[in-house]
mmCIF file of C-alpha atoms in Angstrom:
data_model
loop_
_atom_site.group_PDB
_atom_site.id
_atom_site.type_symbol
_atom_site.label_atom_id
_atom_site.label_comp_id
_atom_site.label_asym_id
_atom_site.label_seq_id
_atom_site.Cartn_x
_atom_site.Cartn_y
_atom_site.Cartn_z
ATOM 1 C CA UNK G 1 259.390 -110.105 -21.215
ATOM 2 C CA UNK G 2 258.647 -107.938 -24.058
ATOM 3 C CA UNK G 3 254.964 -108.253 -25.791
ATOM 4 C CA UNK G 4 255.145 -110.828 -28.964
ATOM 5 C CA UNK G 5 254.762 -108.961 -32.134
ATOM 6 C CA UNK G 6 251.014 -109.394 -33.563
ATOM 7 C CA UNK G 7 251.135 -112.233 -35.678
ATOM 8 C CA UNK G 8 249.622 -110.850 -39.724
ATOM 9 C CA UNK G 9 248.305 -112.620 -42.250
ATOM 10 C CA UNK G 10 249.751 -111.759 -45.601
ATOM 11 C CA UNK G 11 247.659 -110.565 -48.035
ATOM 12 C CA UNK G 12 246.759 -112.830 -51.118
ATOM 13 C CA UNK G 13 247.777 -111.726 -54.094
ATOM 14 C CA UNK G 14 245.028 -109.839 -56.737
ATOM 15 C CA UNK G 15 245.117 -111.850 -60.093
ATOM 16 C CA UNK G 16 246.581 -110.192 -62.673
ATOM 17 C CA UNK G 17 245.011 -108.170 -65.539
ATOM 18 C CA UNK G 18 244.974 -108.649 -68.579
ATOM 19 C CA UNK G 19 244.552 -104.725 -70.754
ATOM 20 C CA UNK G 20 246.595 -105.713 -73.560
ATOM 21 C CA UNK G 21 245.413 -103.252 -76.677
ATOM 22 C CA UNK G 22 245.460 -104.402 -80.331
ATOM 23 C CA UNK G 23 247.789 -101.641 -82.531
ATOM 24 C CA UNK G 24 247.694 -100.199 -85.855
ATOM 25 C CA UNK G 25 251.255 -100.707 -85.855
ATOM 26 C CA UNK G 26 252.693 -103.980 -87.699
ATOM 27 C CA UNK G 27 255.646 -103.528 -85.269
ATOM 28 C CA UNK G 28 253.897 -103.515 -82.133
ATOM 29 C CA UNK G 29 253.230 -106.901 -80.136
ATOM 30 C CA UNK G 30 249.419 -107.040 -81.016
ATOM 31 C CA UNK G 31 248.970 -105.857 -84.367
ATOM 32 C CA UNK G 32 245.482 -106.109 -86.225
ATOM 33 C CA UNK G 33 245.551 -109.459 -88.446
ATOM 34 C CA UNK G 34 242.740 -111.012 -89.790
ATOM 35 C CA UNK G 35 241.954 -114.516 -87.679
ATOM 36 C CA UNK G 36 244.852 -114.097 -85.479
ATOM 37 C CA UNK G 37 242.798 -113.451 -82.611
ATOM 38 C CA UNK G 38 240.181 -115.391 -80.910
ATOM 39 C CA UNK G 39 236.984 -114.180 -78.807
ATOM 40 C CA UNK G 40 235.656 -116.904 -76.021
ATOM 41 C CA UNK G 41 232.520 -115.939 -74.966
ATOM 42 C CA UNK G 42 229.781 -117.009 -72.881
ATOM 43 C CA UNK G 43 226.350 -115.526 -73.987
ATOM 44 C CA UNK G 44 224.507 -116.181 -70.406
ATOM 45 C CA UNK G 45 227.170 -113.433 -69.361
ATOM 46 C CA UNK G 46 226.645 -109.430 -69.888
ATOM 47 C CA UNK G 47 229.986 -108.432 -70.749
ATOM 48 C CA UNK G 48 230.034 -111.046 -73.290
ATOM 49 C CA UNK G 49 226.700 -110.426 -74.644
ATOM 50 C CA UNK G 50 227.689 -106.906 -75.352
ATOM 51 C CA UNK G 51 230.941 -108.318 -77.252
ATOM 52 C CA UNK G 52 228.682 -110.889 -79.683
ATOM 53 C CA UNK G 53 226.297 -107.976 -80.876
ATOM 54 C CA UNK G 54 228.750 -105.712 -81.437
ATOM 55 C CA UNK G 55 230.667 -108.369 -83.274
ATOM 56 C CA UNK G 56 227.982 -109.441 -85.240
ATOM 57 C CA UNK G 57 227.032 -105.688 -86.063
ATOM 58 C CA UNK G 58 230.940 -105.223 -87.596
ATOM 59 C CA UNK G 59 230.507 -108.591 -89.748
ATOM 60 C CA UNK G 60 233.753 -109.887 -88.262
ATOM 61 C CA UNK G 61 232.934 -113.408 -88.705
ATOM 62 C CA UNK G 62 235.484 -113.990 -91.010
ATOM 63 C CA UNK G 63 238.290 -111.360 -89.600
ATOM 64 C CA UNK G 64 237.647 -112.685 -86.138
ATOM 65 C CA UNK G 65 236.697 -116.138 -84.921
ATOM 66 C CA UNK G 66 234.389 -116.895 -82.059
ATOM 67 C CA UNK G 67 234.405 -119.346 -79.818
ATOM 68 C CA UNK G 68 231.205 -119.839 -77.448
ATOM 69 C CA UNK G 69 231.470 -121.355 -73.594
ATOM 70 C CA UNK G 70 229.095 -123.035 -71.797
ATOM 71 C CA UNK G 71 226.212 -120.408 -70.155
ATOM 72 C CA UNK G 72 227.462 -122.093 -67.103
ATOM 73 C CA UNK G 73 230.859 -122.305 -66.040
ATOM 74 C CA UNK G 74 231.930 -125.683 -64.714
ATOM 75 C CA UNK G 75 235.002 -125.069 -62.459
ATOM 76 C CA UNK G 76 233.839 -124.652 -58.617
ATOM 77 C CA UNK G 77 235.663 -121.225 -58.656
ATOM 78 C CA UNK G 78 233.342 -119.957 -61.467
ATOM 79 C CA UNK G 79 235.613 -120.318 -64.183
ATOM 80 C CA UNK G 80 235.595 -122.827 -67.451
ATOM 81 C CA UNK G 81 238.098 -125.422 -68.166
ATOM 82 C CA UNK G 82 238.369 -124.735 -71.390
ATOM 83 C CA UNK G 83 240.202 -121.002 -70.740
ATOM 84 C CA UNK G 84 242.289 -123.044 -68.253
ATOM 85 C CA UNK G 85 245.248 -123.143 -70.023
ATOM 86 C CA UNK G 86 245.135 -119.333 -71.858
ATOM 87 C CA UNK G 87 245.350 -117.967 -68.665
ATOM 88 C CA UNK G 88 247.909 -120.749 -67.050
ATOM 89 C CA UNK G 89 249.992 -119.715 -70.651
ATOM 90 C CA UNK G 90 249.597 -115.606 -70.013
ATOM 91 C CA UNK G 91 250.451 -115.749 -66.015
ATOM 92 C CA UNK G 92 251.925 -118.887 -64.457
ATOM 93 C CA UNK G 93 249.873 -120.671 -61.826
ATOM 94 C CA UNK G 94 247.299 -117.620 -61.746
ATOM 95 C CA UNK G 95 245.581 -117.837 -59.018
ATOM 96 C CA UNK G 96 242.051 -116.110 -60.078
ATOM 97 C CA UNK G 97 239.397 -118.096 -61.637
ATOM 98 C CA UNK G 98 239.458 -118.500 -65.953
ATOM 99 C CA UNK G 99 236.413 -116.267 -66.982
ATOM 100 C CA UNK G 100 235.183 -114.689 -69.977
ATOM 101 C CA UNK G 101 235.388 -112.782 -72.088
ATOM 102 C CA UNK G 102 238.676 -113.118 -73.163
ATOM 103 C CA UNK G 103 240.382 -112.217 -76.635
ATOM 104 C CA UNK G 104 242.954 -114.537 -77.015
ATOM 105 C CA UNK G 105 246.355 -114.133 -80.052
ATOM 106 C CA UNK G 106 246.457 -117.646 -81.498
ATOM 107 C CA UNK G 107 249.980 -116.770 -82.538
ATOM 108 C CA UNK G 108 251.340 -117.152 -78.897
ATOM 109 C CA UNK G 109 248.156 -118.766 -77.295
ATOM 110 C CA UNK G 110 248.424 -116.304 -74.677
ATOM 111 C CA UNK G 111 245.221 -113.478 -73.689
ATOM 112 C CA UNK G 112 245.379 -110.145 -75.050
ATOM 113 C CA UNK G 113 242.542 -108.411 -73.103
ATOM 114 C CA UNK G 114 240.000 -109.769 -70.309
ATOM 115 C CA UNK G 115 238.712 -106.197 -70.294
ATOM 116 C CA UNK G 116 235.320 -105.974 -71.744
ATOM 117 C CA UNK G 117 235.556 -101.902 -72.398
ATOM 118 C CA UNK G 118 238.937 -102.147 -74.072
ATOM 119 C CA UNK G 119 237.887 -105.601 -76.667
ATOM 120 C CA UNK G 120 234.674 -103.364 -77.251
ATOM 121 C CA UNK G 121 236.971 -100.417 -78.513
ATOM 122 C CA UNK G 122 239.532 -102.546 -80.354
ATOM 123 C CA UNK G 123 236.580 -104.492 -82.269
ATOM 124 C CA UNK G 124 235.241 -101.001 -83.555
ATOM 125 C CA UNK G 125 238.306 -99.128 -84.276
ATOM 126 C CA UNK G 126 240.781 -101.627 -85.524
ATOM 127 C CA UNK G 127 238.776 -104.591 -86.976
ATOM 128 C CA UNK G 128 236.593 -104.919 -89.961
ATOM 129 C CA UNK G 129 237.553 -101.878 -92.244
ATOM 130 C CA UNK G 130 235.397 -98.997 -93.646
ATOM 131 C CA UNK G 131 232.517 -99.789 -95.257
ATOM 132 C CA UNK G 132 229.689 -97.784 -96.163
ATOM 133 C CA UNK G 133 226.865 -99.983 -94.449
ATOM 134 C CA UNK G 134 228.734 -100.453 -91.432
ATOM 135 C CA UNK G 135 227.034 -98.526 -88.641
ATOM 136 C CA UNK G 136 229.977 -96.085 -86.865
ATOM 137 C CA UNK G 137 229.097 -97.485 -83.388
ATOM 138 C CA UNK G 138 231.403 -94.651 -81.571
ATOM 139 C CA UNK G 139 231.065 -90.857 -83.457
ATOM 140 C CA UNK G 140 233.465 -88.596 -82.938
ATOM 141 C CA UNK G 141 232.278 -85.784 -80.502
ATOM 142 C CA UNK G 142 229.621 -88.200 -78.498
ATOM 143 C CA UNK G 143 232.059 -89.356 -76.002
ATOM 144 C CA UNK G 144 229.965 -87.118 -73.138
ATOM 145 C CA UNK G 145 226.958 -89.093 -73.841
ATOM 146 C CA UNK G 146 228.305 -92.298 -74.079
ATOM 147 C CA UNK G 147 230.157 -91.576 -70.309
ATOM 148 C CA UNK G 148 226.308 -90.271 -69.567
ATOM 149 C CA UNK G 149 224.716 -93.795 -70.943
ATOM 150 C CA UNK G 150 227.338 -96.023 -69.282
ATOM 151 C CA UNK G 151 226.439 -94.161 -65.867
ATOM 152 C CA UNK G 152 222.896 -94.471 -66.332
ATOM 153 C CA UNK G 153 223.305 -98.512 -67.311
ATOM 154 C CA UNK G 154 225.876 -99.429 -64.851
ATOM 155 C CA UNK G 155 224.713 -97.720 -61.775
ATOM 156 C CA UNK G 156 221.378 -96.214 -62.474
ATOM 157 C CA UNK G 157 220.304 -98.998 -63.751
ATOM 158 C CA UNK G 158 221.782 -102.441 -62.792
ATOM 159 C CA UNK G 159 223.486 -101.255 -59.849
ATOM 160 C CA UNK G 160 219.630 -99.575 -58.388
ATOM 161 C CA UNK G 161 217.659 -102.961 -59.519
ATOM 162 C CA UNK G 162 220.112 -105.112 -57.904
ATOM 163 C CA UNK G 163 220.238 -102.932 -54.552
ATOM 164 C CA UNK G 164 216.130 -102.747 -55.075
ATOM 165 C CA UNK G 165 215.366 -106.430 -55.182
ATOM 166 C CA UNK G 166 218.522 -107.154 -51.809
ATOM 167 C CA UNK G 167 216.727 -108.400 -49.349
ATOM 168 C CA UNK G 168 219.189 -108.107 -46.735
ATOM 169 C CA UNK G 169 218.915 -104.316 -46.776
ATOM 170 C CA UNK G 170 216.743 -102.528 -44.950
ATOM 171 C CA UNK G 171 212.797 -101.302 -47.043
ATOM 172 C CA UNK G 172 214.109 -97.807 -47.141
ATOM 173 C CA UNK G 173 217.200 -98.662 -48.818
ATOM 174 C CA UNK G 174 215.585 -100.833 -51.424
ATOM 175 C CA UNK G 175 212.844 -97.886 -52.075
ATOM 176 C CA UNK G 176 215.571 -95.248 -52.608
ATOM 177 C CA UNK G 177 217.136 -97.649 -55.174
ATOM 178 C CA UNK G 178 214.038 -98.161 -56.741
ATOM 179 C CA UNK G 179 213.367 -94.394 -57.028
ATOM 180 C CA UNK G 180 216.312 -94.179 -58.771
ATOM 181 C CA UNK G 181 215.759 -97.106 -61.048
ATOM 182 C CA UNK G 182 212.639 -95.615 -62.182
ATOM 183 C CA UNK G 183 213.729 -92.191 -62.654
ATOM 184 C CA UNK G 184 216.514 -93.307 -64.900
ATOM 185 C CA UNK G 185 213.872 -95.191 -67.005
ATOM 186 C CA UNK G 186 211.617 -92.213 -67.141
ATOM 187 C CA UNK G 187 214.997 -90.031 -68.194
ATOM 188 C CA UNK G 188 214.798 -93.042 -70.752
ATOM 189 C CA UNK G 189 211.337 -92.754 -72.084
ATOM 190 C CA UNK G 190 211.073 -88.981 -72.671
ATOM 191 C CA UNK G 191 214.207 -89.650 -75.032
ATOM 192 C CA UNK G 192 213.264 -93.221 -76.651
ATOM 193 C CA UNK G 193 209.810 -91.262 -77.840
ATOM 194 C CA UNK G 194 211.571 -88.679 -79.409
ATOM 195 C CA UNK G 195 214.044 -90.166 -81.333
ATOM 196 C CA UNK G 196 214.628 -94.345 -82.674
ATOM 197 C CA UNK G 197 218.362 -94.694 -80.454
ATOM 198 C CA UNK G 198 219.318 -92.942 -77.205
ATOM 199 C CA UNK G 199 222.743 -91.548 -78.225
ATOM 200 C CA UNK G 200 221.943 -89.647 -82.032
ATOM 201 C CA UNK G 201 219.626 -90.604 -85.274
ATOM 202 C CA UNK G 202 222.104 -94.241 -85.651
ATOM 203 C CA UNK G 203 222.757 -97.289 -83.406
ATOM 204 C CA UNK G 204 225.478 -96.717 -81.923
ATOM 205 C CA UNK G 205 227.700 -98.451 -78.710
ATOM 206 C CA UNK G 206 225.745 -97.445 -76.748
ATOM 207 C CA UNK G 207 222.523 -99.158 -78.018
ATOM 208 C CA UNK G 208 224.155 -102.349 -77.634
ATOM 209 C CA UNK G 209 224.871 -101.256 -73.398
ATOM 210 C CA UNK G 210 221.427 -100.578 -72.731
ATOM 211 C CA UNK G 211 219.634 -103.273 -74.688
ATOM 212 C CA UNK G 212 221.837 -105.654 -72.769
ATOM 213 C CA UNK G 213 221.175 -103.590 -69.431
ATOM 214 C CA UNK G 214 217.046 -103.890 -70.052
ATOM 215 C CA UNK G 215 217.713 -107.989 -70.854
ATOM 216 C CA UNK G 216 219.566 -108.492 -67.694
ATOM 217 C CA UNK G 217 216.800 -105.913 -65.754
ATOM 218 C CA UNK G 218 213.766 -108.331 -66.998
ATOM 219 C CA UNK G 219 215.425 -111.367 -67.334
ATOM 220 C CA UNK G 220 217.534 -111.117 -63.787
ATOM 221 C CA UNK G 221 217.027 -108.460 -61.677
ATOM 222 C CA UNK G 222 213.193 -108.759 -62.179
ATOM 223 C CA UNK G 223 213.188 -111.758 -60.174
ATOM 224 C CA UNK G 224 214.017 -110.250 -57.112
ATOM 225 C CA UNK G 225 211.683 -107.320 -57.030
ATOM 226 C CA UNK G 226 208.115 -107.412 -56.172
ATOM 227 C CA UNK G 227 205.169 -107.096 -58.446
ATOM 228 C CA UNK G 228 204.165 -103.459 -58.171
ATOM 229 C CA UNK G 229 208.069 -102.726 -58.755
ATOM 230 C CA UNK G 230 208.010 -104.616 -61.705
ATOM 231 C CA UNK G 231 204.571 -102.903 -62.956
ATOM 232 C CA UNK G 232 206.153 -100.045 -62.409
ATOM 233 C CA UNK G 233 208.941 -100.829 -64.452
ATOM 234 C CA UNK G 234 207.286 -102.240 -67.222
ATOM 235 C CA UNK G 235 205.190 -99.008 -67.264
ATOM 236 C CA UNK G 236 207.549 -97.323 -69.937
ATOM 237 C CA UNK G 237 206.253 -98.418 -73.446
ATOM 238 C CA UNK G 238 208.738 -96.182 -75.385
ATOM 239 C CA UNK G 239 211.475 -97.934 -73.424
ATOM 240 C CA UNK G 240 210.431 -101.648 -73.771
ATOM 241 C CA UNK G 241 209.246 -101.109 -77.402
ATOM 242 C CA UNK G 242 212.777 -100.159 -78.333
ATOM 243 C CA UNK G 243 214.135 -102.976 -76.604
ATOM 244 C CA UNK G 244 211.436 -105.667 -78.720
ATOM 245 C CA UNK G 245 212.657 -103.540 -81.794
ATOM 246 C CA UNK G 246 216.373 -104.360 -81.536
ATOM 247 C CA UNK G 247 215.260 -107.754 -80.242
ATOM 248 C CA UNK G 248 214.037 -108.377 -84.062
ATOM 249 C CA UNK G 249 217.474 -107.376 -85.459
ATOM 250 C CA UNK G 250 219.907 -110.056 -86.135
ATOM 251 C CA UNK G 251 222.501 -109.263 -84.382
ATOM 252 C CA UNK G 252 220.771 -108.788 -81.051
ATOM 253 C CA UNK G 253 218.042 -111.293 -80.613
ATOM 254 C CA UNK G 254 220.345 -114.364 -82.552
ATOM 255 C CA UNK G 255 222.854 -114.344 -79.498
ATOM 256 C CA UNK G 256 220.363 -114.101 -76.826
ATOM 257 C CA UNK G 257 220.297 -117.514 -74.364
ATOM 258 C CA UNK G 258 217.132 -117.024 -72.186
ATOM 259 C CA UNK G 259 217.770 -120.457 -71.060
ATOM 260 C CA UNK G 260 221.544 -119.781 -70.671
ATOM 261 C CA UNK G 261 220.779 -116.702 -68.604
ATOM 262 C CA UNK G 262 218.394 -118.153 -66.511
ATOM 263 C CA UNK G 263 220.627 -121.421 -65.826
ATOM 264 C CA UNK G 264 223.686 -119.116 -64.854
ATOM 265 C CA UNK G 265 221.527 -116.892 -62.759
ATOM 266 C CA UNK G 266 220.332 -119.917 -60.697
ATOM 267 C CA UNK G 267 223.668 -121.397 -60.575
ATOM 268 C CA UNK G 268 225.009 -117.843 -59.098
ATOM 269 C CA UNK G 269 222.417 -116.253 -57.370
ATOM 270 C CA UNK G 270 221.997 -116.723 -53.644
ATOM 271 C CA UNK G 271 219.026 -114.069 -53.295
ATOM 272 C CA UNK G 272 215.322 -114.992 -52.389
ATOM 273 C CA UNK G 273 212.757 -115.027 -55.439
ATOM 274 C CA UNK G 274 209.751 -112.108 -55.081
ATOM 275 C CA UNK G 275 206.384 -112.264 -56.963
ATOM 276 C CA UNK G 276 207.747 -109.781 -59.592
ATOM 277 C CA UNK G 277 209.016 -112.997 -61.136
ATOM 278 C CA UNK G 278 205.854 -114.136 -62.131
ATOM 279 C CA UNK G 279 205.385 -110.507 -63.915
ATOM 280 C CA UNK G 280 207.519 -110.791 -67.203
ATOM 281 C CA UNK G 281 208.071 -107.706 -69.102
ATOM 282 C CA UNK G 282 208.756 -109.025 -72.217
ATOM 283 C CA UNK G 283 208.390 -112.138 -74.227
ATOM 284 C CA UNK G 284 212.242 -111.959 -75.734
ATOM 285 C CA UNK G 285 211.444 -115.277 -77.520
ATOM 286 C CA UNK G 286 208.209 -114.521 -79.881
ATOM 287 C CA UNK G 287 210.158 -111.172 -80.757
ATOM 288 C CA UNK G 288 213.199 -112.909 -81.796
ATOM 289 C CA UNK G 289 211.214 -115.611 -84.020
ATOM 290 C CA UNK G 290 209.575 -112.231 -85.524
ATOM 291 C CA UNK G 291 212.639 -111.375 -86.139
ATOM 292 C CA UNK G 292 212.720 -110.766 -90.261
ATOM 293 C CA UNK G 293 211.581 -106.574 -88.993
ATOM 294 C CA UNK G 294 214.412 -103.906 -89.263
ATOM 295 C CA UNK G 295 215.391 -102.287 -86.190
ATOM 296 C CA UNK G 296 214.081 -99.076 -87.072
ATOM 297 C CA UNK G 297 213.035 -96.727 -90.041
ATOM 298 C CA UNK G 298 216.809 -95.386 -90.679
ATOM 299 C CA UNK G 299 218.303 -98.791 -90.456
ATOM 300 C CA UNK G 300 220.300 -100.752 -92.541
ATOM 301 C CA UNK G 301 219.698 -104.257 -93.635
ATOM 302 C CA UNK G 302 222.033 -106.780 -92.069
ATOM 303 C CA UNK G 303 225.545 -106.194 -93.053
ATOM 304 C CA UNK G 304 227.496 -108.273 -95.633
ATOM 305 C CA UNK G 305 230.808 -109.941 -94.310
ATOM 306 C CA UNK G 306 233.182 -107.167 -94.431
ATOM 307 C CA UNK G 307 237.020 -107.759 -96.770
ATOM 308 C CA UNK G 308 239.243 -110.018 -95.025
ATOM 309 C CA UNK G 309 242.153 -108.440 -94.026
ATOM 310 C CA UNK G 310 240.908 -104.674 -93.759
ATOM 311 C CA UNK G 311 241.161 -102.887 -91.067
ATOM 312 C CA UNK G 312 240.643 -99.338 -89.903
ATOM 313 C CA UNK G 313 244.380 -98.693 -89.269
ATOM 314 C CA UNK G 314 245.755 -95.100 -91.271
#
């Protein structure tokens, strides 16, 4: 008799994506309307973190709604209820869990992006309008630099820390993470004492990405590392100080949850604690209730709500 053909499992479907892009033009599906869209965000998050500041720094209060989630979801599949039914409206029975961010058009009460890169571009280039004390967060003819600071955040960065504090991994593995944590910081340092923001003489994008990146380093990934790692770390003053400088501003230290973060990284985390977590860095909180000092010397003050209904579209 002839062999039976090997049984296969088939494969389970990805969950869809969701890159829609919001247009200049009033033909196109997603066109840029003031309070047509919605943000749902969840502060305890990174991605969403990112989103607030940069929100807050465009004054789109009144062009663009927020709407804040729980720092924890509460769905057993890591999602939140209360997305439940934008996603179950923008793919049928979609089988991934409902996470943030998410913009959301309140016109179909469907999701226009999930993707944290694209809703960062889209709030910058086609919300809010030009104004004269609203910081440019993405010059033309820094888009090298920006790559450079997104590498040195993502993978330098979080990606080293997290591999640094695994404690399934063998010691050399964690030190050769660590290495390269700490010569990213360094790379850091010589830059942050030259000069008030790491990409230019203004606070730009990529500000907000590594202020987030050094929350979610001391906050997070700090509690997994041991205590000379984490003297080590802290052993950058140029770096930190910047970080308890934009702390001060507005529209950093107002949206940060330490209790949030902390309740979502318990909730998550399956990892074993080290005695670096008994080292903090920084204490976020007394530099937030400081908070009335400008960022820096060539700041502005905190901008006024931009006009409702501009937009940067030609």
């Amino acid at each position: 008799m002839p062999a039976a053909a090997p049984t296969t499992t088939p494969p389970v479907p990805s969950p869809p994506s969701f890159r829609g892009r919001i247009s200049c033009d009033p033909n196109s599906g997603y066109h840029a309307t003031p309070r047509r869209y919605r943000l749902h965000l969840s502060l305890s998050c990174p991605h969403c973190l990112r989103i607030a500041i940069t929100h807050s720094l465009l004054a789109l209060d009144e062009t663009l709604p927020v709407v804040l989630l729980p720092a924890v979801p509460d769905l057993s599949d890591g999602g939140h209820s209360a997305l439940h039914p934008l996603y179950e409206a923008s793919s049928h029975r979609y089988p991934g869990p409902a996470v943030a961010p998410v913009l959301s058009d309140s016109w179909t009460g469907r999701i226009v992006s999930t993707h944290t890169p694209d809703i960062l571009s889209d709030l910058a280039g086609r919300f809010g309008g030009v104004c004269s004390d609203r910081p440019v967060l993405h010059p033309r003819g820094a888009e090298a630099e920006f790559d450079a600071v997104d590498h040195l955040c993502t993978s330098l960065i979080g990606e080293a820390a997290q591999r640094a504090g695994q404690a399934d991994i063998d010691a050399t593995a964690r030190y050769t993470a660590l290495v390269s944590l700490l010569r990213a910081l360094g790379s850091l340092e010589w830059r942050l004492a030259r000069q008030d923001f790491v990409v230019g003489d203004e606070m730009t994008a990529a500000d907000v990405q590594l202020w987030v990146t050094l929350v979610q380093l001391d906050t997070v990934h700090r509690l997994h590392l041991d205590a000379s790692a984490v003297q080590r770390i802290a052993d950058h003053p140029h770096v930190w100080s910047y970080a308890r400088r934009l702390a001060a501003h507005p529209a950093f230290g107002a949206h940060l949850d330490l209790a949030g973060i902390a309740r979502r990284h318990h909730a998550r985390c399956r990892g074993l604690e080290a005695a670096g977590a008994a080292v903090q860095i920084l204490d976020w909180a007394s530099h937030i209730t400081d908070g009335a000092a400008t960022p820096s010397r060539n700041s502005a003050q905190p901008h006024q709500a931009l006009r409702l209904g501009s937009s940067n579209c030609a």
